[in-house]
Tab-separated table of C-alpha atoms and ligand atoms in Angstrom:
chain	number	residue	atom	x	y	z
A	1	UNK	CA	133.360	96.843	92.681
A	2	UNK	CA	134.526	99.931	91.521
A	3	UNK	CA	133.212	103.338	93.462
A	4	UNK	CA	129.873	105.039	91.778
A	5	UNK	CA	130.446	107.978	90.217
A	6	UNK	CA	129.008	110.139	92.375
A	7	UNK	CA	130.764	109.045	95.014
A	8	UNK	CA	134.020	110.771	93.863
A	9	UNK	CA	134.714	114.008	93.348
A	10	UNK	CA	135.183	114.948	89.258
A	11	UNK	CA	139.017	115.461	89.848
A	12	UNK	CA	139.286	111.763	90.682
A	13	UNK	CA	137.139	110.630	88.326
A	14	UNK	CA	138.525	112.242	85.263
A	15	UNK	CA	141.718	110.882	87.053
A	16	UNK	CA	140.730	107.093	87.912
A	17	UNK	CA	142.937	104.671	86.153
A	18	UNK	CA	140.640	102.376	85.162
A	19	UNK	CA	139.792	105.261	82.471
A	20	UNK	CA	142.787	104.595	81.081
A	21	UNK	CA	142.973	105.060	76.765
A	22	UNK	CA	143.660	102.093	74.238
A	23	UNK	CA	142.107	101.479	71.103
A	24	UNK	CA	139.177	99.697	72.068
A	25	UNK	CA	139.959	96.250	70.743
A	26	UNK	CA	138.899	93.988	72.813
A	27	UNK	CA	136.106	95.879	74.726
A	28	UNK	CA	132.368	95.028	73.981
A	29	UNK	CA	131.302	95.580	70.667
A	30	UNK	CA	128.369	98.628	70.190
A	31	UNK	CA	126.588	99.394	67.251
A	32	UNK	CA	125.025	103.208	67.294
A	33	UNK	CA	121.724	103.666	65.636
A	34	UNK	CA	121.577	107.331	64.414
A	35	UNK	CA	124.308	109.302	63.084
A	36	UNK	CA	123.803	112.289	63.303
A	37	UNK	CA	124.953	114.690	65.584
A	38	UNK	CA	124.791	113.129	68.732
A	39	UNK	CA	124.586	109.475	67.203
A	40	UNK	CA	128.834	111.333	66.041
A	41	UNK	CA	129.675	112.492	69.381
A	42	UNK	CA	129.255	109.048	70.971
A	43	UNK	CA	131.251	107.482	68.381
A	44	UNK	CA	134.127	110.064	68.740
A	45	UNK	CA	134.251	109.872	72.680
A	46	UNK	CA	134.048	105.561	72.584
A	47	UNK	CA	137.062	106.191	70.583
A	48	UNK	CA	138.521	108.505	72.472
A	49	UNK	CA	137.633	106.117	76.343
A	50	UNK	CA	139.278	103.699	73.797
A	51	UNK	CA	138.014	100.894	75.640
A	52	UNK	CA	134.418	99.642	73.920
A	53	UNK	CA	135.071	99.006	69.958
A	54	UNK	CA	132.624	100.555	67.317
A	55	UNK	CA	131.452	97.732	65.524
A	56	UNK	CA	128.630	99.262	63.098
A	57	UNK	CA	126.322	102.180	62.804
A	58	UNK	CA	123.191	102.242	60.582
A	59	UNK	CA	120.881	105.469	60.152
A	60	UNK	CA	118.332	106.359	57.064
A	61	UNK	CA	120.634	109.584	56.042
A	62	UNK	CA	123.602	109.080	53.403
A	63	UNK	CA	125.082	112.237	54.610
A	64	UNK	CA	124.832	111.131	58.270
A	65	UNK	CA	126.749	107.732	57.350
A	66	UNK	CA	129.615	109.579	55.429
A	67	UNK	CA	129.857	112.318	57.795
A	68	UNK	CA	130.606	109.351	60.528
A	69	UNK	CA	132.506	107.129	58.503
A	70	UNK	CA	134.538	110.095	57.831
A	71	UNK	CA	134.971	110.606	62.031
A	72	UNK	CA	135.393	107.162	62.844
A	73	UNK	CA	138.713	106.532	59.455
A	74	UNK	CA	140.329	109.964	61.753
A	75	UNK	CA	141.020	107.553	64.656
A	76	UNK	CA	141.565	104.137	63.389
A	77	UNK	CA	142.092	101.816	60.113
A	78	UNK	CA	139.906	99.295	61.899
A	79	UNK	CA	136.483	98.121	59.486
A	80	UNK	CA	133.579	99.863	60.733
A	81	UNK	CA	130.004	98.015	59.563
A	82	UNK	CA	127.523	99.866	57.847
A	83	UNK	CA	124.280	98.182	57.952
A	84	UNK	CA	121.097	98.865	55.323
A	85	UNK	CA	118.525	97.939	57.754
A	86	UNK	CA	117.770	98.054	61.729
A	87	UNK	CA	116.660	93.672	60.716
A	88	UNK	CA	120.284	93.278	59.440
A	89	UNK	CA	121.920	95.065	62.443
A	90	UNK	CA	119.468	93.666	65.045
A	91	UNK	CA	120.810	90.199	63.763
A	92	UNK	CA	124.223	90.710	63.628
A	93	UNK	CA	125.741	88.106	66.452
A	94	UNK	CA	128.853	90.342	66.195
A	95	UNK	CA	127.181	93.404	68.051
A	96	UNK	CA	127.196	93.228	72.208
A	97	UNK	CA	125.467	96.270	73.067
A	98	UNK	CA	123.117	99.405	71.056
A	99	UNK	CA	123.536	102.620	71.475
A	100	UNK	CA	120.067	104.634	69.933
A	101	UNK	CA	120.318	108.207	69.116
A	102	UNK	CA	117.753	108.712	66.790
A	103	UNK	CA	115.175	111.818	66.586
A	104	UNK	CA	112.168	111.183	69.997
A	105	UNK	CA	109.978	110.233	67.844
A	106	UNK	CA	111.431	107.172	66.525
A	107	UNK	CA	112.913	106.349	70.127
A	108	UNK	CA	110.398	103.721	71.194
A	109	UNK	CA	109.436	102.010	68.316
A	110	UNK	CA	113.627	101.014	67.232
A	111	UNK	CA	114.064	100.210	70.661
A	112	UNK	CA	110.975	98.043	71.177
A	113	UNK	CA	112.443	96.111	68.023
A	114	UNK	CA	116.724	96.410	69.379
A	115	UNK	CA	115.065	94.763	72.961
A	116	UNK	CA	114.200	91.529	70.828
A	117	UNK	CA	117.830	90.921	70.666
A	118	UNK	CA	118.460	90.773	74.510
A	119	UNK	CA	121.472	92.855	74.673
A	120	UNK	CA	122.471	95.944	76.127
A	121	UNK	CA	120.687	99.135	75.068
A	122	UNK	CA	121.985	103.027	75.477
A	123	UNK	CA	118.532	105.484	74.247
A	124	UNK	CA	119.079	108.565	73.900
A	125	UNK	CA	116.885	110.942	76.255
A	126	UNK	CA	113.923	111.559	76.205
A	127	UNK	CA	112.778	108.144	75.916
A	128	UNK	CA	110.286	108.884	73.895
A	129	UNK	CA	107.710	111.814	73.239
A	130	UNK	CA	104.420	109.416	74.449
A	131	UNK	CA	104.015	109.049	78.113
A	132	UNK	CA	101.364	106.014	77.217
A	133	UNK	CA	105.211	104.648	75.375
A	134	UNK	CA	107.343	105.392	77.601
A	135	UNK	CA	105.201	103.846	80.621
A	136	UNK	CA	105.515	100.615	78.179
A	137	UNK	CA	109.109	100.502	77.389
A	138	UNK	CA	109.981	101.480	81.631
A	139	UNK	CA	107.185	98.039	82.146
A	140	UNK	CA	109.515	96.266	79.188
A	141	UNK	CA	113.115	96.957	80.557
A	142	UNK	CA	111.526	95.773	83.962
A	143	UNK	CA	112.513	91.877	82.676
A	144	UNK	CA	114.368	92.998	79.891
A	145	UNK	CA	117.995	90.668	80.622
A	146	UNK	CA	120.196	92.964	79.153
A	147	UNK	CA	120.499	97.053	81.187
A	148	UNK	CA	118.824	99.543	79.716
A	149	UNK	CA	120.620	103.475	79.913
A	150	UNK	CA	119.806	106.423	79.640
A	151	UNK	CA	121.285	109.390	77.904
A	152	UNK	CA	121.204	111.642	81.043
A	153	UNK	CA	124.035	112.838	80.553
A	154	UNK	CA	124.338	115.878	82.389
A	155	UNK	CA	124.193	114.209	85.488
A	156	UNK	CA	128.136	113.660	84.363
A	157	UNK	CA	129.240	116.801	84.064
A	158	UNK	CA	132.128	118.131	86.624
A	159	UNK	CA	130.406	120.316	88.668
A	160	UNK	CA	126.853	118.095	89.084
A	161	UNK	CA	129.456	115.184	89.743
A	162	UNK	CA	130.532	117.257	92.680
A	163	UNK	CA	126.870	118.422	93.368
A	164	UNK	CA	125.536	115.450	93.771
A	165	UNK	CA	128.626	114.014	96.042
A	166	UNK	CA	127.985	116.621	98.084
A	167	UNK	CA	123.670	116.501	98.581
A	168	UNK	CA	123.383	112.622	98.258
A	169	UNK	CA	126.756	110.611	99.586
A	170	UNK	CA	128.405	113.493	102.068
A	171	UNK	CA	124.517	115.098	102.885
A	172	UNK	CA	126.370	118.644	102.959
A	173	UNK	CA	122.993	120.456	103.063
A	174	UNK	CA	121.494	118.416	105.402
A	175	UNK	CA	117.664	118.351	103.634
A	176	UNK	CA	117.261	119.826	100.467
A	177	UNK	CA	113.984	122.873	100.720
A	178	UNK	CA	114.948	124.893	97.240
A	179	UNK	CA	116.178	124.147	94.188
A	180	UNK	CA	116.901	126.543	91.146
A	181	UNK	CA	117.789	125.441	88.070
A	182	UNK	CA	118.240	127.521	85.008
A	183	UNK	CA	119.461	127.373	81.382
A	184	UNK	CA	120.488	130.274	78.751
A	185	UNK	CA	121.584	128.943	75.621
A	186	UNK	CA	121.853	130.074	71.813
A	187	UNK	CA	118.733	129.314	69.823
A	188	UNK	CA	118.432	124.470	69.343
A	189	UNK	CA	120.845	123.720	66.610
A	190	UNK	CA	119.972	122.284	62.912
A	191	UNK	CA	118.592	118.761	62.555
A	192	UNK	CA	118.107	116.403	60.040
A	193	UNK	CA	114.687	116.798	59.148
A	194	UNK	CA	114.539	119.480	61.666
A	195	UNK	CA	112.634	117.063	63.851
A	196	UNK	CA	113.449	119.554	66.860
A	197	UNK	CA	111.649	122.343	65.298
A	198	UNK	CA	108.485	121.100	65.905
A	199	UNK	CA	106.234	119.499	68.684
A	200	UNK	CA	104.849	116.518	67.005
A	201	UNK	CA	108.684	115.499	66.711
A	202	UNK	CA	110.437	116.342	69.676
A	203	UNK	CA	107.690	116.543	72.389
A	204	UNK	CA	108.472	120.738	72.820
A	205	UNK	CA	111.429	122.194	74.256
A	206	UNK	CA	110.899	121.348	78.015
A	207	UNK	CA	110.708	117.755	76.949
A	208	UNK	CA	113.187	117.901	74.133
A	209	UNK	CA	115.423	119.740	76.069
A	210	UNK	CA	114.669	120.148	79.940
A	211	UNK	CA	114.013	116.572	80.792
A	212	UNK	CA	117.886	116.724	81.523
A	213	UNK	CA	117.139	119.685	84.039
A	214	UNK	CA	114.120	117.825	85.525
A	215	UNK	CA	116.494	114.585	85.850
A	216	UNK	CA	118.957	116.777	87.917
A	217	UNK	CA	115.707	118.767	90.255
A	218	UNK	CA	114.538	115.023	90.606
A	219	UNK	CA	118.205	113.818	91.482
A	220	UNK	CA	118.358	116.619	94.313
A	221	UNK	CA	115.102	116.197	95.510
A	222	UNK	CA	114.564	112.770	95.851
A	223	UNK	CA	110.749	113.007	96.456
A	224	UNK	CA	107.455	112.393	94.527
A	225	UNK	CA	105.923	116.078	92.339
A	226	UNK	CA	102.708	117.036	92.828
A	227	UNK	CA	102.014	120.189	91.602
A	228	UNK	CA	103.754	121.654	88.149
A	229	UNK	CA	103.313	125.359	86.852
A	230	UNK	CA	104.918	126.617	83.633
A	231	UNK	CA	104.433	129.995	81.668
A	232	UNK	CA	106.469	131.175	78.839
A	233	UNK	CA	106.335	130.604	74.992
A	234	UNK	CA	107.576	131.592	71.515
A	235	UNK	CA	109.040	134.736	71.482
A	236	UNK	CA	112.367	135.329	69.166
A	237	UNK	CA	113.335	132.152	67.302
A	238	UNK	CA	111.624	130.021	64.641
A	239	UNK	CA	108.883	132.577	64.264
A	240	UNK	CA	108.971	132.101	60.510
A	241	UNK	CA	110.837	128.948	60.232
A	242	UNK	CA	109.270	126.763	57.990
A	243	UNK	CA	109.913	123.445	57.079
A	244	UNK	CA	108.109	121.101	54.360
A	245	UNK	CA	105.082	123.238	54.674
A	246	UNK	CA	104.890	123.036	58.455
A	247	UNK	CA	105.223	126.259	60.643
A	248	UNK	CA	107.533	125.281	63.400
A	249	UNK	CA	105.835	125.394	67.180
A	250	UNK	CA	108.518	125.177	70.016
A	251	UNK	CA	108.718	127.046	72.478
A	252	UNK	CA	112.023	129.480	73.292
A	253	UNK	CA	111.482	130.383	77.033
A	254	UNK	CA	109.692	129.095	80.611
A	255	UNK	CA	109.549	129.679	83.902
A	256	UNK	CA	108.296	126.397	85.648
A	257	UNK	CA	108.310	125.559	88.692
A	258	UNK	CA	107.485	122.522	90.962
A	259	UNK	CA	105.803	121.866	94.724
A	260	UNK	CA	107.257	118.012	95.670
A	261	UNK	CA	105.682	116.127	98.583
A	262	UNK	CA	107.838	116.298	101.570
A	263	UNK	CA	107.250	120.014	100.867
A	264	UNK	CA	110.625	120.733	98.728
A	265	UNK	CA	110.277	124.146	96.011
A	266	UNK	CA	111.907	123.755	92.792
A	267	UNK	CA	111.603	125.760	90.450
A	268	UNK	CA	113.669	125.902	86.640
A	269	UNK	CA	114.516	129.208	83.894
A	270	UNK	CA	114.663	128.737	80.143
A	271	UNK	CA	116.121	131.401	77.731
A	272	UNK	CA	117.279	130.191	74.619
A	273	UNK	CA	117.879	133.026	72.363
A	274	UNK	CA	121.218	133.996	74.587
A	275	UNK	CA	124.721	134.463	72.501
A	276	UNK	CA	126.409	131.815	75.057
A	277	UNK	CA	125.537	129.174	77.313
A	278	UNK	CA	125.404	129.511	80.943
A	279	UNK	CA	123.522	126.529	83.185
A	280	UNK	CA	122.932	127.373	86.733
A	281	UNK	CA	122.209	124.637	90.100
A	282	UNK	CA	121.565	126.210	93.392
A	283	UNK	CA	120.686	124.270	96.167
A	284	UNK	CA	119.621	125.205	99.794
A	285	UNK	CA	119.181	123.086	102.653
A	286	UNK	CA	119.022	122.925	106.428
A	287	UNK	CA	123.155	123.199	106.412
A	288	UNK	CA	123.616	126.341	103.524
A	289	UNK	CA	123.612	126.235	100.388
A	290	UNK	CA	125.314	124.976	97.162
A	291	UNK	CA	125.982	126.538	93.681
A	292	UNK	CA	127.174	124.728	90.398
A	293	UNK	CA	127.797	125.767	87.702
A	294	UNK	CA	128.776	125.909	84.152
A	295	UNK	CA	130.003	129.235	81.173
A	296	UNK	CA	130.523	127.240	77.659
A	297	UNK	CA	129.975	128.118	74.255
A	298	UNK	CA	128.796	127.079	71.125
A	299	UNK	CA	131.882	128.284	68.954
A	300	UNK	CA	135.155	126.593	68.566
A	301	UNK	CA	138.495	126.865	70.744
A	302	UNK	CA	136.570	128.280	73.371
A	303	UNK	CA	136.424	126.149	76.805
A	304	UNK	CA	134.222	126.028	79.187
A	305	UNK	CA	134.326	126.333	82.981
A	306	UNK	CA	132.378	124.633	85.619
A	307	UNK	CA	132.765	125.484	89.076
A	308	UNK	CA	131.322	124.523	92.390
A	309	UNK	CA	130.370	126.166	96.052
A	310	UNK	CA	129.027	124.358	98.995
A	311	UNK	CA	127.953	127.101	101.074
A	312	UNK	CA	128.136	124.821	104.516
A	313	UNK	CA	129.954	125.663	107.505
A	314	UNK	CA	133.866	123.743	106.987
A	315	UNK	CA	133.229	122.963	103.545
A	316	UNK	CA	136.673	122.954	101.730
A	317	UNK	CA	134.281	124.310	98.872
A	318	UNK	CA	132.886	126.789	100.985
A	319	UNK	CA	134.462	130.071	98.871
A	320	UNK	CA	134.094	128.129	95.755
A	321	UNK	CA	136.176	125.931	93.436
A	322	UNK	CA	136.863	125.399	89.733
A	323	UNK	CA	135.903	122.148	89.225
A	324	UNK	CA	136.525	121.821	84.744
A	325	UNK	CA	137.743	117.929	83.141
A	326	UNK	CA	140.993	118.347	81.881
A	327	UNK	CA	140.977	119.442	77.958
A	328	UNK	CA	140.412	116.353	75.816
A	329	UNK	CA	137.779	115.369	77.720
A	330	UNK	CA	135.915	118.931	78.070
A	331	UNK	CA	136.303	119.120	74.436
A	332	UNK	CA	135.035	115.918	73.562
A	333	UNK	CA	131.493	117.048	73.964
A	334	UNK	CA	129.214	118.570	75.945
A	335	UNK	CA	131.439	119.861	78.155
A	336	UNK	CA	132.648	116.067	79.444
A	337	UNK	CA	129.857	114.700	80.051
A	338	UNK	CA	129.363	112.058	77.216
A	339	UNK	CA	132.782	111.041	78.260
A	340	UNK	CA	132.283	110.248	81.472
A	341	UNK	CA	128.090	108.654	80.245
A	342	UNK	CA	130.345	106.869	78.443
A	343	UNK	CA	132.863	104.924	81.062
A	344	UNK	CA	129.289	104.378	82.977
A	345	UNK	CA	127.495	102.126	79.742
A	346	UNK	CA	130.852	100.658	79.525
A	347	UNK	CA	131.257	100.203	83.828
A	348	UNK	CA	127.602	99.251	82.829
A	349	UNK	CA	128.459	96.699	80.600
A	350	UNK	CA	131.352	95.013	83.320
A	351	UNK	CA	128.888	94.588	85.276
A	352	UNK	CA	129.376	97.074	87.617
A	353	UNK	CA	126.733	99.685	89.766
A	354	UNK	CA	127.119	103.277	88.951
A	355	UNK	CA	124.971	106.456	88.964
A	356	UNK	CA	123.440	106.140	84.768
A	357	UNK	CA	119.848	106.334	84.645
A	358	UNK	CA	117.413	104.458	84.853
A	359	UNK	CA	114.512	103.982	82.815
A	360	UNK	CA	112.326	104.509	85.255
A	361	UNK	CA	114.095	107.962	86.359
A	362	UNK	CA	113.595	109.074	82.897
A	363	UNK	CA	110.605	108.489	82.595
A	364	UNK	CA	110.146	110.871	85.674
A	365	UNK	CA	112.135	113.222	83.772
A	366	UNK	CA	109.543	112.916	81.189
A	367	UNK	CA	106.412	112.999	83.249
A	368	UNK	CA	107.592	116.227	85.108
A	369	UNK	CA	108.640	118.011	81.401
A	370	UNK	CA	105.235	116.520	80.225
A	371	UNK	CA	102.964	117.938	82.853
A	372	UNK	CA	105.699	121.794	82.169
A	373	UNK	CA	104.638	121.354	78.917
A	374	UNK	CA	101.012	120.576	79.499
A	375	UNK	CA	100.526	123.784	82.041
A	376	UNK	CA	102.639	125.835	79.311
A	377	UNK	CA	100.091	125.049	76.960
A	378	UNK	CA	97.124	125.440	78.198
A	379	UNK	CA	97.866	128.412	81.662
A	380	UNK	CA	96.494	125.446	84.439
A	381	UNK	CA	98.263	124.048	87.380
A	382	UNK	CA	98.951	120.698	86.563
A	383	UNK	CA	98.020	118.377	89.754
A	384	UNK	CA	100.033	115.071	88.929
A	385	UNK	CA	97.653	112.569	89.682
A	386	UNK	CA	95.213	113.919	87.712
A	387	UNK	CA	97.847	114.417	84.863
A	388	UNK	CA	99.279	111.358	85.075
A	389	UNK	CA	95.109	109.745	85.791
A	390	UNK	CA	94.878	110.879	82.389
A	391	UNK	CA	97.743	110.136	80.964
A	392	UNK	CA	96.728	106.709	81.782
A	393	UNK	CA	100.104	106.368	83.245
A	394	UNK	CA	101.277	106.088	86.973
A	395	UNK	CA	103.973	107.652	88.827
A	396	UNK	CA	107.461	104.923	88.773
A	397	UNK	CA	107.978	103.865	91.954
B	401	LIG	N1	121.897	113.756	76.127
B	401	LIG	C1	122.247	114.931	75.331
B	401	LIG	O1	122.614	116.383	75.987
B	401	LIG	C2	121.707	115.429	73.891
B	401	LIG	C3	121.812	116.153	72.672
B	401	LIG	C4	121.852	116.138	71.928
B	401	LIG	C5	120.902	115.081	70.919
B	401	LIG	N2	121.151	114.411	72.111
B	401	LIG	C6	119.555	113.140	71.437
B	401	LIG	O2	119.909	112.250	70.180
B	401	LIG	C7	118.876	112.374	69.132
B	401	LIG	C8	119.749	112.524	67.841
B	401	LIG	O3	119.752	113.966	67.695
B	401	LIG	P1	120.805	114.285	67.064
B	401	LIG	O4	121.089	115.967	67.781
B	401	LIG	O5	121.904	112.978	67.201
B	401	LIG	O6	120.190	114.459	65.672
B	401	LIG	P2	119.956	114.460	64.233
B	401	LIG	O7	119.067	114.878	63.997
B	401	LIG	O8	121.267	115.050	64.081
B	401	LIG	O9	120.469	112.965	64.414
B	401	LIG	C9	120.142	111.742	63.988
B	401	LIG	C10	119.970	110.342	62.869
B	401	LIG	O10	119.180	110.088	63.187
B	401	LIG	C11	118.793	109.328	61.757
B	401	LIG	N3	117.196	109.158	61.743
B	401	LIG	C12	116.378	109.078	61.546
B	401	LIG	N4	115.742	108.527	62.068
B	401	LIG	C13	116.331	107.004	62.156
B	401	LIG	C14	115.321	105.829	62.132
B	401	LIG	N5	114.299	105.797	62.277
B	401	LIG	N6	116.211	104.651	61.816
B	401	LIG	C15	118.201	105.033	61.509
B	401	LIG	N7	118.500	107.022	61.431
B	401	LIG	C16	117.303	107.205	61.598
B	401	LIG	C17	118.866	110.555	60.955
B	401	LIG	O11	119.098	110.174	59.643
B	401	LIG	C18	120.076	111.255	61.571
B	401	LIG	O12	121.163	111.364	60.698
B	401	LIG	C19	118.150	112.472	70.175
B	401	LIG	O13	116.649	112.136	70.531
B	401	LIG	C20	118.053	113.875	71.134
B	401	LIG	O14	116.931	114.542	72.063
B	401	LIG	C21	120.658	114.253	73.025
């Protein structure tokens, strides 16, 4: 069996021969639902990976289809099926697996339709905008004949592969006591229909964007959250933004604290009115401190840089080292994380076990994010047991 991802340092992962590039013609045939910004990134990355075939696409928006066809043609002359309905796509026997990259508020409906095929599904994050829907999806996935992979792709950034290798595999920090995660970045980008400017369609900023970070924090702590508090709001972005008569209502900054049942404390800082992107995870345990960081840019042609420092006596990364992926991978989307997320999807399609997010893990990140969003809206501390009872959901085991 091939190794699970966190068991490999990122450089070894990047060099691993099973990632050798081909033309994908003999690989599994995947259909993409929703080929906006992220769906096209998946398409480009699949072509770069060269181990699966993008068989067809479905999208409600003609321009998204045209852009996907153009991106596809730049890499291959093979035909690309364009479906005229979700039903047509789901009925195509030639498809081996589905990748859903539509806006958040559409996920649960499309997911449940695609589930009728019984085939493997990759679903973008956050899994849903409603906790009840997400809980139902987790329950359905438990008895599903195909596997379901959630799009928590930050796990596959080079610095977090290294971090989770050190924390979970090497146990270099000993018991973890504090986690501090932060993201500083430019505002949300334009989307088809501007769904990400409205809480109703995105689930809110802490859900839409930050479920990634709550997934990383949950992974680092490996316990159950008991208390969540958040402060933040709308300071700079989209204050006067309107779309189809609706005023944008999304938050652009927040401080969130989470207390876990093993006593571990976590903190998350978000600021979305910066010029450049800087992300940092600081984890401290009995044996020392780990810092995983990334600097990157939304400007074309500016490379990202990822670093890891593990201040534990005798650790080779004590003074810090750069762990950025090779340029072709790093520039392919989300600092190379999408490439390795695809490698993980492919590995699962081939029957391997990898550290990709399960529906239960996706739901856990959504629960913390939703509790934080609720604390932000009410100004109250959220006790997870009460919150789950009120929302009629349970923390997944
Ligand atoms: N993992 C990540 O880091 C990451 C990054 C960006 C976006 N995302 C997620 O990917 C998803 C898509 O985001 P995006 O940035 O590509 O948005 P987008 O608006 O650029 O693209 C969404 C596409 O889905 C299409 N669509 C909408 N409803 C549809 C439906 N019912 N059936 C078929 N197509 C439909 C739209 O026409 C559009 O082309 C979201 O869930 C988002 O949160 C994940």
